[in-house]
Amino acid sequence: MNAQYAKHAQLWEYVEDCYMGAEQIKNGPNAENYLPPQPLEREELRTGRVAFEESRYAFRRKVASFENFFRPVVDDVVGLMQRNPGHARFGVADDEESAPEVLELRDWGNRYNDGLAGLKARLNFAQILYGRYGMLLDVATDPEGLRPTFQIVEYSPRKLLDGEVDGRAETPFRALRWALLDESTQVFDRTSKEWRRETRRRLVALDANGRYYAARFVGPDADAQWRAFDVERPYGPTVVYPTFKGATLPFVPLTVCNVEQLGIEEWSRPPYLDVARLAVENYVVDSWYKMGLYFHATPTLAVCNAARESTSVRLGGVVWPRSAGATPVTVSILETSGAGLAELRNAKTELRDTLRYTSIRDLVERAGANSSSESLRIRTSTGSASIAAVDKTGARAIEEQLCFASLWSGATLDETRRRIAYTPDVSYLGADVQLDAVVELLKTNQETKTLSERSAYAFLEKAAPGVLPSYEDNEEQKQETATSEGDYHEEND
């Protein structure tokens, strides 16, 4: 197992628990990690002098409140990225230039049959929550093995067990030599009539001849089967060379998308991990604050030198103590200053205030032409400033899968580059440059020639984010338009 996998798996579990909320944080398998017992509480639990439910630690955990301000941040960011649909292009002049099986990916093409829109939503969610997601282009057929269609199989970060980049491959994409995927699932045992978990591993790799194949390892010894397997010389009944209309592939069609980079060898921390940690820290402080309220906020009756049987009292009652000897009875009420409680309350307030520099909820709602200089400063110093970068990385990952499908359907690399594009519309963050100002700048530049064509085009992209193609694609389309117009004039002349 990759050492980075073990390190990041702990972070994935942490943010996942925080996203799920109070029940998982307070009663899940990692409850003691989120609210560690103090030494005296741990000693009480270790000796077993009292049942766990009656222990001081159990009471402190029960009265503490986990305020889940992590989940709204994740949901807000993901929702923002879905505000404007992405734009998929399958041809220079017309989408019909691509094979129909490639076009089907736009509206179908995954286990949920919700097309690229659904794929983008799940991909963005995984990017924001975990910082990692995988997609494998696969071929599906009907029950008779006919009518092959493309299907993008999705893998959560825990399913991407390991992999190695193939430095020998000559391909424009980030090539893989092999990747090991976890496809374990629950299966129904018809004999015992019970569900059981079955370990399944799927290897996608290139053999010694550079041909793409897949192999499966199933059962309790699946990992042992994998360790004994020869990647470059695959052999066994589970080894399959996937084909689409008789064509195989010279590369592994797996895309691993991280926060701002693609590649199985790249690793990203969950981008909003700090918000999750703030929520847990606030939960710990709240537990001590609630315990302090319980033990100190209510005045305590103290009766000294009285017979024990004469001091029972209930709320609203009167104490008539009887002396236990010659020493007079004394009765008093003990109260604390509450200074410690005030400090705990201030600590909670400070933790919440820290979110002003992390959460985007208020910033997005209040940003605009009337934003104050302070809100704009905060907006550019928070995670919201990188949302567009994350969105564009996810779009590149989806585009790569579409390119894989185009190549597998028979298109050349040059045709694929010209036809296939997938771009996000990141105008949800607002345009910093007004279009009329750009028009004036372009007019002025025609006279002064201060900016190059590429620099001037960059201003257009800034004014209309997510709308224009890349500079290279735009130049190519201009040439094709000029060529077609020239042919038209020649025919009419």
Tab-separated table of C-alpha atoms in Angstrom, residues 92-473:
chain	number	residue	atom	x	y	z
A	92	VAL	CA	-15.463	22.054	-34.106
A	93	ALA	CA	-18.469	22.862	-36.290
A	94	ASP	CA	-20.990	20.355	-34.925
A	95	ASP	CA	-21.127	17.892	-32.033
A	96	GLU	CA	-22.111	15.137	-34.465
A	97	GLU	CA	-18.463	14.984	-35.544
A	98	SER	CA	-17.878	12.646	-32.595
A	99	ALA	CA	-19.108	9.065	-32.508
A	100	PRO	CA	-22.638	8.605	-31.061
A	101	GLU	CA	-21.229	6.473	-28.225
A	102	VAL	CA	-19.069	9.441	-27.195
A	103	LEU	CA	-22.010	11.837	-27.381
A	104	GLU	CA	-24.043	9.544	-25.112
A	105	LEU	CA	-21.674	10.359	-22.268
A	106	ARG	CA	-23.165	13.849	-22.181
A	107	ASP	CA	-26.563	12.621	-20.964
A	108	TRP	CA	-25.941	9.056	-19.716
A	109	GLY	CA	-22.649	7.236	-19.373
A	110	ASN	CA	-22.429	6.322	-15.658
A	111	ARG	CA	-24.126	4.062	-13.123
A	112	TYR	CA	-26.569	6.841	-12.211
A	113	ASN	CA	-27.405	7.678	-15.851
A	114	ASP	CA	-27.261	11.400	-15.098
A	115	GLY	CA	-24.598	12.360	-17.633
A	116	LEU	CA	-21.842	14.912	-17.256
A	117	ALA	CA	-23.914	17.161	-14.965
A	118	GLY	CA	-24.259	14.457	-12.325
A	119	LEU	CA	-20.648	13.361	-12.802
A	120	LYS	CA	-19.426	16.922	-12.267
A	121	ALA	CA	-21.499	17.321	-9.083
A	122	ARG	CA	-20.064	14.147	-7.517
A	123	LEU	CA	-16.544	14.965	-8.681
A	124	ASN	CA	-16.678	18.495	-7.237
A	125	PHE	CA	-18.089	17.173	-3.955
A	126	ALA	CA	-15.215	14.688	-3.626
A	127	GLN	CA	-12.678	17.393	-4.509
A	128	ILE	CA	-13.988	19.710	-1.813
A	129	LEU	CA	-14.587	17.084	0.890
A	130	TYR	CA	-11.665	14.700	0.293
A	131	GLY	CA	-9.402	16.353	-2.270
A	132	ARG	CA	-9.348	13.275	-4.563
A	133	TYR	CA	-11.560	11.256	-6.957
A	134	GLY	CA	-11.068	8.647	-9.681
A	135	MET	CA	-12.801	7.930	-13.000
A	136	LEU	CA	-12.218	4.935	-15.280
A	137	LEU	CA	-13.574	4.729	-18.810
A	138	ASP	CA	-15.128	1.290	-19.203
A	139	VAL	CA	-17.138	-0.531	-21.872
A	140	ALA	CA	-20.616	-1.900	-21.082
A	141	THR	CA	-22.812	-4.140	-23.234
A	142	ASP	CA	-26.375	-5.424	-23.142
A	143	PRO	CA	-27.160	-8.879	-21.620
A	144	GLU	CA	-26.355	-10.548	-24.966
A	145	GLY	CA	-22.951	-8.865	-25.097
A	146	LEU	CA	-24.040	-6.558	-27.927
A	147	ARG	CA	-24.300	-2.810	-28.413
A	148	PRO	CA	-21.136	-1.688	-26.586
A	149	THR	CA	-21.348	1.697	-24.893
A	150	PHE	CA	-18.948	3.760	-22.857
A	151	GLN	CA	-19.416	4.079	-19.118
A	152	ILE	CA	-17.409	6.205	-16.699
A	153	VAL	CA	-16.900	4.218	-13.489
A	154	GLU	CA	-16.308	6.402	-10.439
A	155	TYR	CA	-14.025	5.685	-7.479
A	156	SER	CA	-13.956	7.435	-4.114
A	157	PRO	CA	-10.458	8.183	-2.765
A	158	ARG	CA	-10.446	5.081	-0.545
A	159	LYS	CA	-11.001	2.938	-3.665
A	160	LEU	CA	-7.783	4.201	-5.302
A	161	LEU	CA	-5.411	1.884	-3.464
A	162	ASP	CA	-2.145	2.307	-5.347
A	163	GLY	CA	-0.619	2.973	-8.733
A	164	GLU	CA	2.499	3.754	-10.713
A	165	VAL	CA	3.135	6.246	-13.499
A	166	ASP	CA	4.518	4.787	-16.719
A	167	GLY	CA	7.435	6.965	-17.765
A	168	ARG	CA	8.032	4.893	-20.912
A	169	ALA	CA	4.664	5.518	-22.540
A	170	GLU	CA	4.492	7.963	-25.426
A	171	THR	CA	1.089	9.553	-24.893
A	172	PRO	CA	-0.156	13.122	-24.481
A	173	PHE	CA	-1.971	12.103	-21.289
A	174	ARG	CA	-0.474	11.397	-17.886
A	175	ALA	CA	0.157	7.705	-18.489
A	176	LEU	CA	-0.218	4.960	-15.924
A	177	ARG	CA	1.712	1.737	-15.822
A	178	TRP	CA	-0.817	0.204	-13.432
A	179	ALA	CA	-3.403	1.096	-10.790
A	180	LEU	CA	-5.027	-1.082	-8.133
A	181	LEU	CA	-8.682	-0.351	-7.373
A	182	ASP	CA	-10.892	-1.569	-4.532
A	183	GLU	CA	-14.264	-2.889	-5.730
A	184	SER	CA	-15.253	-4.792	-2.581
A	185	THR	CA	-18.990	-5.095	-2.054
A	186	GLN	CA	-21.743	-6.774	-0.066
A	187	VAL	CA	-22.974	-10.066	-1.572
A	188	PHE	CA	-25.963	-12.185	-0.555
A	189	ASP	CA	-25.165	-15.745	0.499
A	190	ARG	CA	-28.105	-17.849	-0.698
A	191	THR	CA	-27.156	-20.710	1.630
A	192	SER	CA	-26.989	-18.781	4.915
A	193	LYS	CA	-29.456	-16.119	3.725
A	194	GLU	CA	-27.138	-13.442	5.022
A	195	TRP	CA	-25.172	-10.593	3.532
A	196	ARG	CA	-21.408	-10.745	3.723
A	197	ARG	CA	-18.612	-8.508	2.517
A	198	GLU	CA	-16.569	-9.873	-0.368
A	199	THR	CA	-13.087	-8.504	-1.040
A	200	ARG	CA	-12.540	-7.567	-4.668
A	201	ARG	CA	-9.554	-5.924	-6.275
A	202	ARG	CA	-9.326	-4.691	-9.857
A	203	LEU	CA	-6.001	-4.121	-11.575
A	204	VAL	CA	-5.884	-1.888	-14.660
A	205	ALA	CA	-2.472	-1.929	-16.303
A	206	LEU	CA	-0.287	-2.129	-19.395
A	207	ASP	CA	1.408	-5.397	-20.291
A	208	ALA	CA	4.982	-5.664	-21.593
A	209	ASN	CA	3.736	-4.786	-25.094
A	210	GLY	CA	1.987	-1.638	-23.918
A	211	ARG	CA	-1.548	-3.040	-24.275
A	212	TYR	CA	-4.241	-2.130	-21.761
A	213	TYR	CA	-5.797	-4.974	-19.752
A	214	ALA	CA	-7.765	-5.511	-16.530
A	215	ALA	CA	-7.486	-8.323	-13.970
A	216	ARG	CA	-9.634	-9.155	-10.931
A	217	PHE	CA	-8.698	-10.707	-7.597
A	218	VAL	CA	-11.600	-11.954	-5.488
A	219	GLY	CA	-11.909	-13.581	-2.074
A	220	PRO	CA	-10.140	-13.529	1.297
A	221	ASP	CA	-6.764	-13.981	-0.408
A	222	ALA	CA	-7.337	-11.212	-2.987
A	223	ASP	CA	-4.394	-9.182	-1.724
A	224	ALA	CA	-2.139	-12.235	-1.783
A	225	GLN	CA	-3.209	-12.891	-5.386
A	226	TRP	CA	-2.282	-9.313	-6.265
A	227	ARG	CA	1.153	-9.561	-4.655
A	228	ALA	CA	1.917	-12.737	-6.620
A	229	PHE	CA	0.702	-11.287	-9.942
A	230	ASP	CA	3.117	-10.315	-12.735
A	231	VAL	CA	1.935	-6.937	-14.021
A	232	GLU	CA	3.880	-6.999	-17.282
A	233	ARG	CA	3.064	-10.635	-18.111
A	234	PRO	CA	-0.559	-11.082	-17.070
A	235	TYR	CA	-1.932	-14.592	-16.933
A	236	GLY	CA	-5.103	-16.127	-15.536
A	237	PRO	CA	-8.823	-16.564	-16.218
A	238	THR	CA	-9.682	-13.119	-14.862
A	239	VAL	CA	-7.354	-11.225	-17.220
A	240	VAL	CA	-9.338	-9.346	-19.881
A	241	TYR	CA	-8.246	-6.986	-22.652
A	242	PRO	CA	-11.187	-4.549	-22.914
A	243	THR	CA	-12.203	-3.750	-26.475
A	244	PHE	CA	-14.583	-1.328	-28.114
A	245	LYS	CA	-15.723	-2.504	-31.549
A	246	GLY	CA	-12.606	-4.647	-31.759
A	247	ALA	CA	-10.165	-1.898	-30.726
A	248	THR	CA	-7.916	-2.089	-27.660
A	249	LEU	CA	-6.029	0.767	-26.007
A	250	PRO	CA	-2.325	1.597	-25.649
A	251	PHE	CA	-2.919	3.415	-22.339
A	252	VAL	CA	-4.863	2.983	-19.088
A	253	PRO	CA	-8.041	5.153	-19.304
A	254	LEU	CA	-8.010	6.102	-15.617
A	255	THR	CA	-8.150	9.728	-14.475
A	256	VAL	CA	-7.330	10.673	-10.887
A	257	CYS	CA	-8.461	14.188	-10.035
A	258	ASN	CA	-7.079	16.021	-7.014
A	259	VAL	CA	-7.732	19.571	-5.812
A	260	GLU	CA	-5.687	21.411	-8.426
A	261	GLN	CA	-3.767	18.632	-10.217
A	262	LEU	CA	-4.425	15.420	-12.104
A	263	GLY	CA	-2.499	12.206	-11.522
A	264	ILE	CA	-2.448	9.204	-9.220
A	265	GLU	CA	0.992	10.217	-7.966
A	266	GLU	CA	-0.309	13.624	-6.844
A	267	TRP	CA	-1.817	13.945	-3.368
A	268	SER	CA	-3.959	16.755	-1.977
A	269	ARG	CA	-5.124	17.370	1.566
A	270	PRO	CA	-8.851	18.006	2.003
A	271	PRO	CA	-9.051	21.707	1.111
A	272	TYR	CA	-11.348	22.636	4.015
A	273	LEU	CA	-9.704	20.424	6.626
A	274	ASP	CA	-9.035	23.467	8.819
A	275	VAL	CA	-12.775	24.162	9.069
A	276	ALA	CA	-13.388	20.590	10.237
A	277	ARG	CA	-10.690	20.949	12.873
A	278	LEU	CA	-12.194	24.211	14.092
A	279	ALA	CA	-15.549	22.471	14.484
A	280	VAL	CA	-13.959	19.685	16.560
A	281	GLU	CA	-12.004	22.170	18.686
A	282	ASN	CA	-15.202	24.085	19.337
A	283	TYR	CA	-16.849	20.793	20.365
A	284	VAL	CA	-14.082	20.112	22.930
A	285	VAL	CA	-14.299	23.608	24.415
A	286	ASP	CA	-18.097	23.330	24.575
A	287	SER	CA	-17.820	20.085	26.560
A	288	TRP	CA	-15.819	21.811	29.301
A	289	TYR	CA	-18.070	24.844	29.176
A	290	LYS	CA	-21.174	22.690	29.730
A	291	MET	CA	-19.458	20.773	32.548
A	292	GLY	CA	-18.512	24.084	34.144
A	293	LEU	CA	-22.088	25.267	33.945
A	294	TYR	CA	-23.296	22.046	35.521
A	295	PHE	CA	-20.870	22.081	38.455
A	296	HIS	CA	-20.466	25.800	39.128
A	297	ALA	CA	-23.375	27.821	37.814
A	298	THR	CA	-25.800	26.478	40.464
A	299	PRO	CA	-25.073	27.543	44.114
A	300	THR	CA	-24.053	24.626	46.353
A	301	LEU	CA	-25.471	24.152	49.901
A	302	ALA	CA	-22.775	23.319	52.480
A	303	VAL	CA	-23.813	21.950	55.929
A	304	CYS	CA	-21.051	21.277	58.488
A	305	ASN	CA	-21.098	19.422	61.827
A	306	ALA	CA	-24.648	18.141	61.355
A	307	ALA	CA	-26.020	14.633	61.675
A	308	ARG	CA	-26.195	13.215	58.190
A	309	GLU	CA	-29.800	12.009	58.517
A	310	SER	CA	-30.990	15.504	59.407
A	311	THR	CA	-29.653	17.299	56.338
A	312	SER	CA	-31.784	15.908	53.519
A	313	VAL	CA	-33.348	18.736	51.548
A	314	ARG	CA	-35.186	19.222	48.306
A	315	LEU	CA	-35.520	22.251	46.045
A	316	GLY	CA	-37.612	24.907	47.798
A	317	GLY	CA	-37.382	23.093	51.151
A	318	VAL	CA	-35.963	24.173	54.507
A	319	VAL	CA	-32.974	22.645	56.330
A	320	TRP	CA	-33.359	21.866	60.067
A	321	PRO	CA	-29.958	20.348	60.894
A	322	ARG	CA	-29.216	18.618	64.194
A	323	SER	CA	-25.733	18.916	65.614
A	324	ALA	CA	-23.604	15.823	65.550
A	325	GLY	CA	-21.704	16.849	68.718
A	326	ALA	CA	-20.610	19.824	70.773
A	327	THR	CA	-19.484	21.837	67.746
A	328	PRO	CA	-22.170	24.179	66.421
A	329	VAL	CA	-23.771	23.506	63.056
A	330	THR	CA	-22.843	25.884	60.231
A	331	VAL	CA	-24.844	26.280	57.004
A	332	SER	CA	-23.642	28.282	53.986
A	333	ILE	CA	-24.052	28.568	50.232
A	334	LEU	CA	-20.965	28.274	48.029
A	335	GLU	CA	-20.783	30.160	44.747
A	336	THR	CA	-17.963	30.591	42.229
A	337	SER	CA	-16.970	33.770	40.471
A	338	GLY	CA	-17.630	32.303	37.018
A	339	ALA	CA	-14.399	33.787	35.623
A	340	GLY	CA	-13.385	30.426	34.182
A	341	LEU	CA	-16.747	30.034	32.453
A	342	ALA	CA	-16.345	33.456	30.865
A	343	GLU	CA	-12.947	32.436	29.492
A	344	LEU	CA	-14.406	29.240	28.020
A	345	ARG	CA	-17.212	31.235	26.435
A	346	ASN	CA	-14.650	33.656	24.951
A	347	ALA	CA	-12.672	30.717	23.574
A	348	LYS	CA	-15.766	29.471	21.737
A	349	THR	CA	-16.389	32.948	20.331
A	350	GLU	CA	-12.811	33.214	19.097
A	351	LEU	CA	-13.089	29.856	17.336
A	352	ARG	CA	-16.252	30.947	15.547
A	353	ASP	CA	-14.653	34.253	14.563
A	354	THR	CA	-11.824	32.338	12.928
A	355	LEU	CA	-14.365	31.021	10.424
A	356	ARG	CA	-14.699	34.516	8.977
A	357	TYR	CA	-11.407	33.852	7.228
A	358	THR	CA	-12.383	30.395	6.017
A	359	SER	CA	-16.103	30.069	5.341
A	360	ILE	CA	-17.559	31.492	2.132
A	361	ARG	CA	-21.243	31.545	3.115
A	362	ASP	CA	-21.449	35.229	4.110
A	363	LEU	CA	-18.761	36.288	1.660
A	364	VAL	CA	-20.546	34.974	-1.408
A	365	GLU	CA	-23.913	36.379	-0.362
A	366	ARG	CA	-22.519	39.835	0.369
A	367	ALA	CA	-19.926	40.154	-2.396
A	368	GLY	CA	-20.696	42.502	-5.242
A	369	ALA	CA	-20.500	46.091	-6.358
A	370	ASN	CA	-21.326	47.384	-2.871
A	371	SER	CA	-18.871	45.158	-1.014
A	372	SER	CA	-16.776	46.919	1.580
A	373	SER	CA	-13.001	46.902	1.313
A	374	GLU	CA	-12.887	44.641	4.378
A	375	SER	CA	-15.225	42.018	2.876
A	376	LEU	CA	-13.290	42.053	-0.401
A	377	ARG	CA	-10.039	41.598	1.500
A	378	ILE	CA	-11.442	38.606	3.367
A	379	ARG	CA	-12.919	37.203	0.167
A	380	THR	CA	-9.563	37.134	-1.598
A	381	SER	CA	-7.782	35.638	1.426
A	382	THR	CA	-10.107	32.667	1.877
A	383	GLY	CA	-10.710	29.376	0.124
A	384	SER	CA	-13.238	31.071	-2.143
A	385	ALA	CA	-10.393	32.554	-4.162
A	386	SER	CA	-9.329	29.061	-5.300
A	387	ILE	CA	-12.789	27.654	-6.033
A	388	ALA	CA	-12.460	28.451	-9.735
A	389	ALA	CA	-9.091	26.668	-9.851
A	390	VAL	CA	-10.621	23.545	-8.281
A	391	ASP	CA	-13.555	23.724	-10.686
A	392	LYS	CA	-11.247	23.997	-13.692
A	393	THR	CA	-9.206	21.006	-12.501
A	394	GLY	CA	-12.387	18.929	-12.262
A	395	ALA	CA	-13.341	20.043	-15.771
A	396	ARG	CA	-9.923	18.937	-17.082
A	397	ALA	CA	-10.496	15.523	-15.530
A	398	ILE	CA	-13.892	15.155	-17.237
A	399	GLU	CA	-12.405	16.390	-20.508
A	400	GLU	CA	-9.695	13.740	-20.271
A	401	GLN	CA	-12.318	11.010	-19.939
A	402	LEU	CA	-14.115	12.357	-23.017
A	403	CYS	CA	-10.821	12.379	-24.891
A	404	PHE	CA	-10.231	8.746	-23.916
A	405	ALA	CA	-13.657	7.855	-25.320
A	406	SER	CA	-12.972	9.763	-28.530
A	407	LEU	CA	-9.662	7.966	-29.091
A	408	TRP	CA	-11.161	4.563	-28.281
A	409	SER	CA	-13.999	5.180	-30.736
A	410	GLY	CA	-11.487	5.563	-33.556
A	411	ALA	CA	-10.712	9.285	-33.731
A	412	THR	CA	-7.109	10.337	-34.191
A	413	LEU	CA	-5.248	12.295	-31.563
A	414	ASP	CA	-5.396	15.443	-33.698
A	415	GLU	CA	-9.150	15.045	-34.264
A	416	THR	CA	-9.707	14.477	-30.564
A	417	ARG	CA	-7.774	17.592	-29.615
A	418	ARG	CA	-9.820	19.714	-31.978
A	419	ARG	CA	-13.213	18.227	-31.204
A	420	ILE	CA	-13.301	17.564	-27.468
A	421	ALA	CA	-13.500	20.254	-24.811
A	422	TYR	CA	-15.174	20.579	-21.443
A	423	THR	CA	-15.067	23.924	-19.638
A	424	PRO	CA	-16.712	25.142	-16.430
A	425	ASP	CA	-18.558	28.429	-16.186
A	426	VAL	CA	-16.844	30.169	-13.272
A	427	SER	CA	-18.715	33.442	-13.647
A	428	TYR	CA	-20.313	32.717	-10.248
A	429	LEU	CA	-17.341	34.512	-8.682
A	430	GLY	CA	-18.149	37.671	-10.607
A	431	ALA	CA	-16.280	39.385	-13.411
A	432	ASP	CA	-13.563	41.795	-12.319
A	433	VAL	CA	-13.377	43.427	-15.751
A	434	GLN	CA	-16.342	45.095	-17.454
A	435	LEU	CA	-16.946	44.114	-21.077
A	436	ASP	CA	-17.260	47.691	-22.320
A	437	ALA	CA	-13.874	48.497	-20.801
A	438	VAL	CA	-12.361	45.539	-22.664
A	439	VAL	CA	-13.895	46.733	-25.948
A	440	GLU	CA	-12.341	50.171	-25.467
A	441	LEU	CA	-9.004	48.587	-24.633
A	442	LEU	CA	-9.093	46.469	-27.812
A	443	LYS	CA	-9.910	49.531	-29.908
A	444	THR	CA	-7.010	51.412	-28.392
A	445	ASN	CA	-4.693	48.464	-28.875
A	446	GLN	CA	-5.523	48.375	-32.600
A	447	GLU	CA	-3.948	51.808	-32.850
A	448	THR	CA	-1.078	51.523	-30.371
A	449	LYS	CA	-0.227	47.803	-30.735
A	450	THR	CA	0.852	47.793	-27.094
A	451	LEU	CA	-0.450	44.290	-26.361
A	452	SER	CA	0.070	41.100	-28.307
A	453	GLU	CA	-2.966	39.260	-29.655
A	454	ARG	CA	-2.615	36.625	-26.950
A	455	SER	CA	-2.530	39.247	-24.163
A	456	ALA	CA	-5.553	41.058	-25.605
A	457	TYR	CA	-7.425	37.754	-25.795
A	458	ALA	CA	-6.655	37.194	-22.103
A	459	PHE	CA	-8.668	40.332	-21.296
A	460	LEU	CA	-11.615	38.906	-23.222
A	461	GLU	CA	-11.383	35.646	-21.262
A	462	LYS	CA	-11.340	37.643	-18.027
A	463	ALA	CA	-14.457	39.568	-19.026
A	464	ALA	CA	-16.372	36.421	-20.078
A	465	PRO	CA	-15.059	33.504	-17.980
A	466	GLY	CA	-16.118	30.024	-19.063
A	467	VAL	CA	-17.556	31.260	-22.359
A	468	LEU	CA	-14.637	31.586	-24.769
A	469	PRO	CA	-12.495	28.658	-25.930
A	470	SER	CA	-8.741	28.688	-25.436
A	471	TYR	CA	-6.644	31.057	-27.523
A	472	GLU	CA	-5.348	28.176	-29.659
A	473	ASP	CA	-8.844	26.783	-30.307
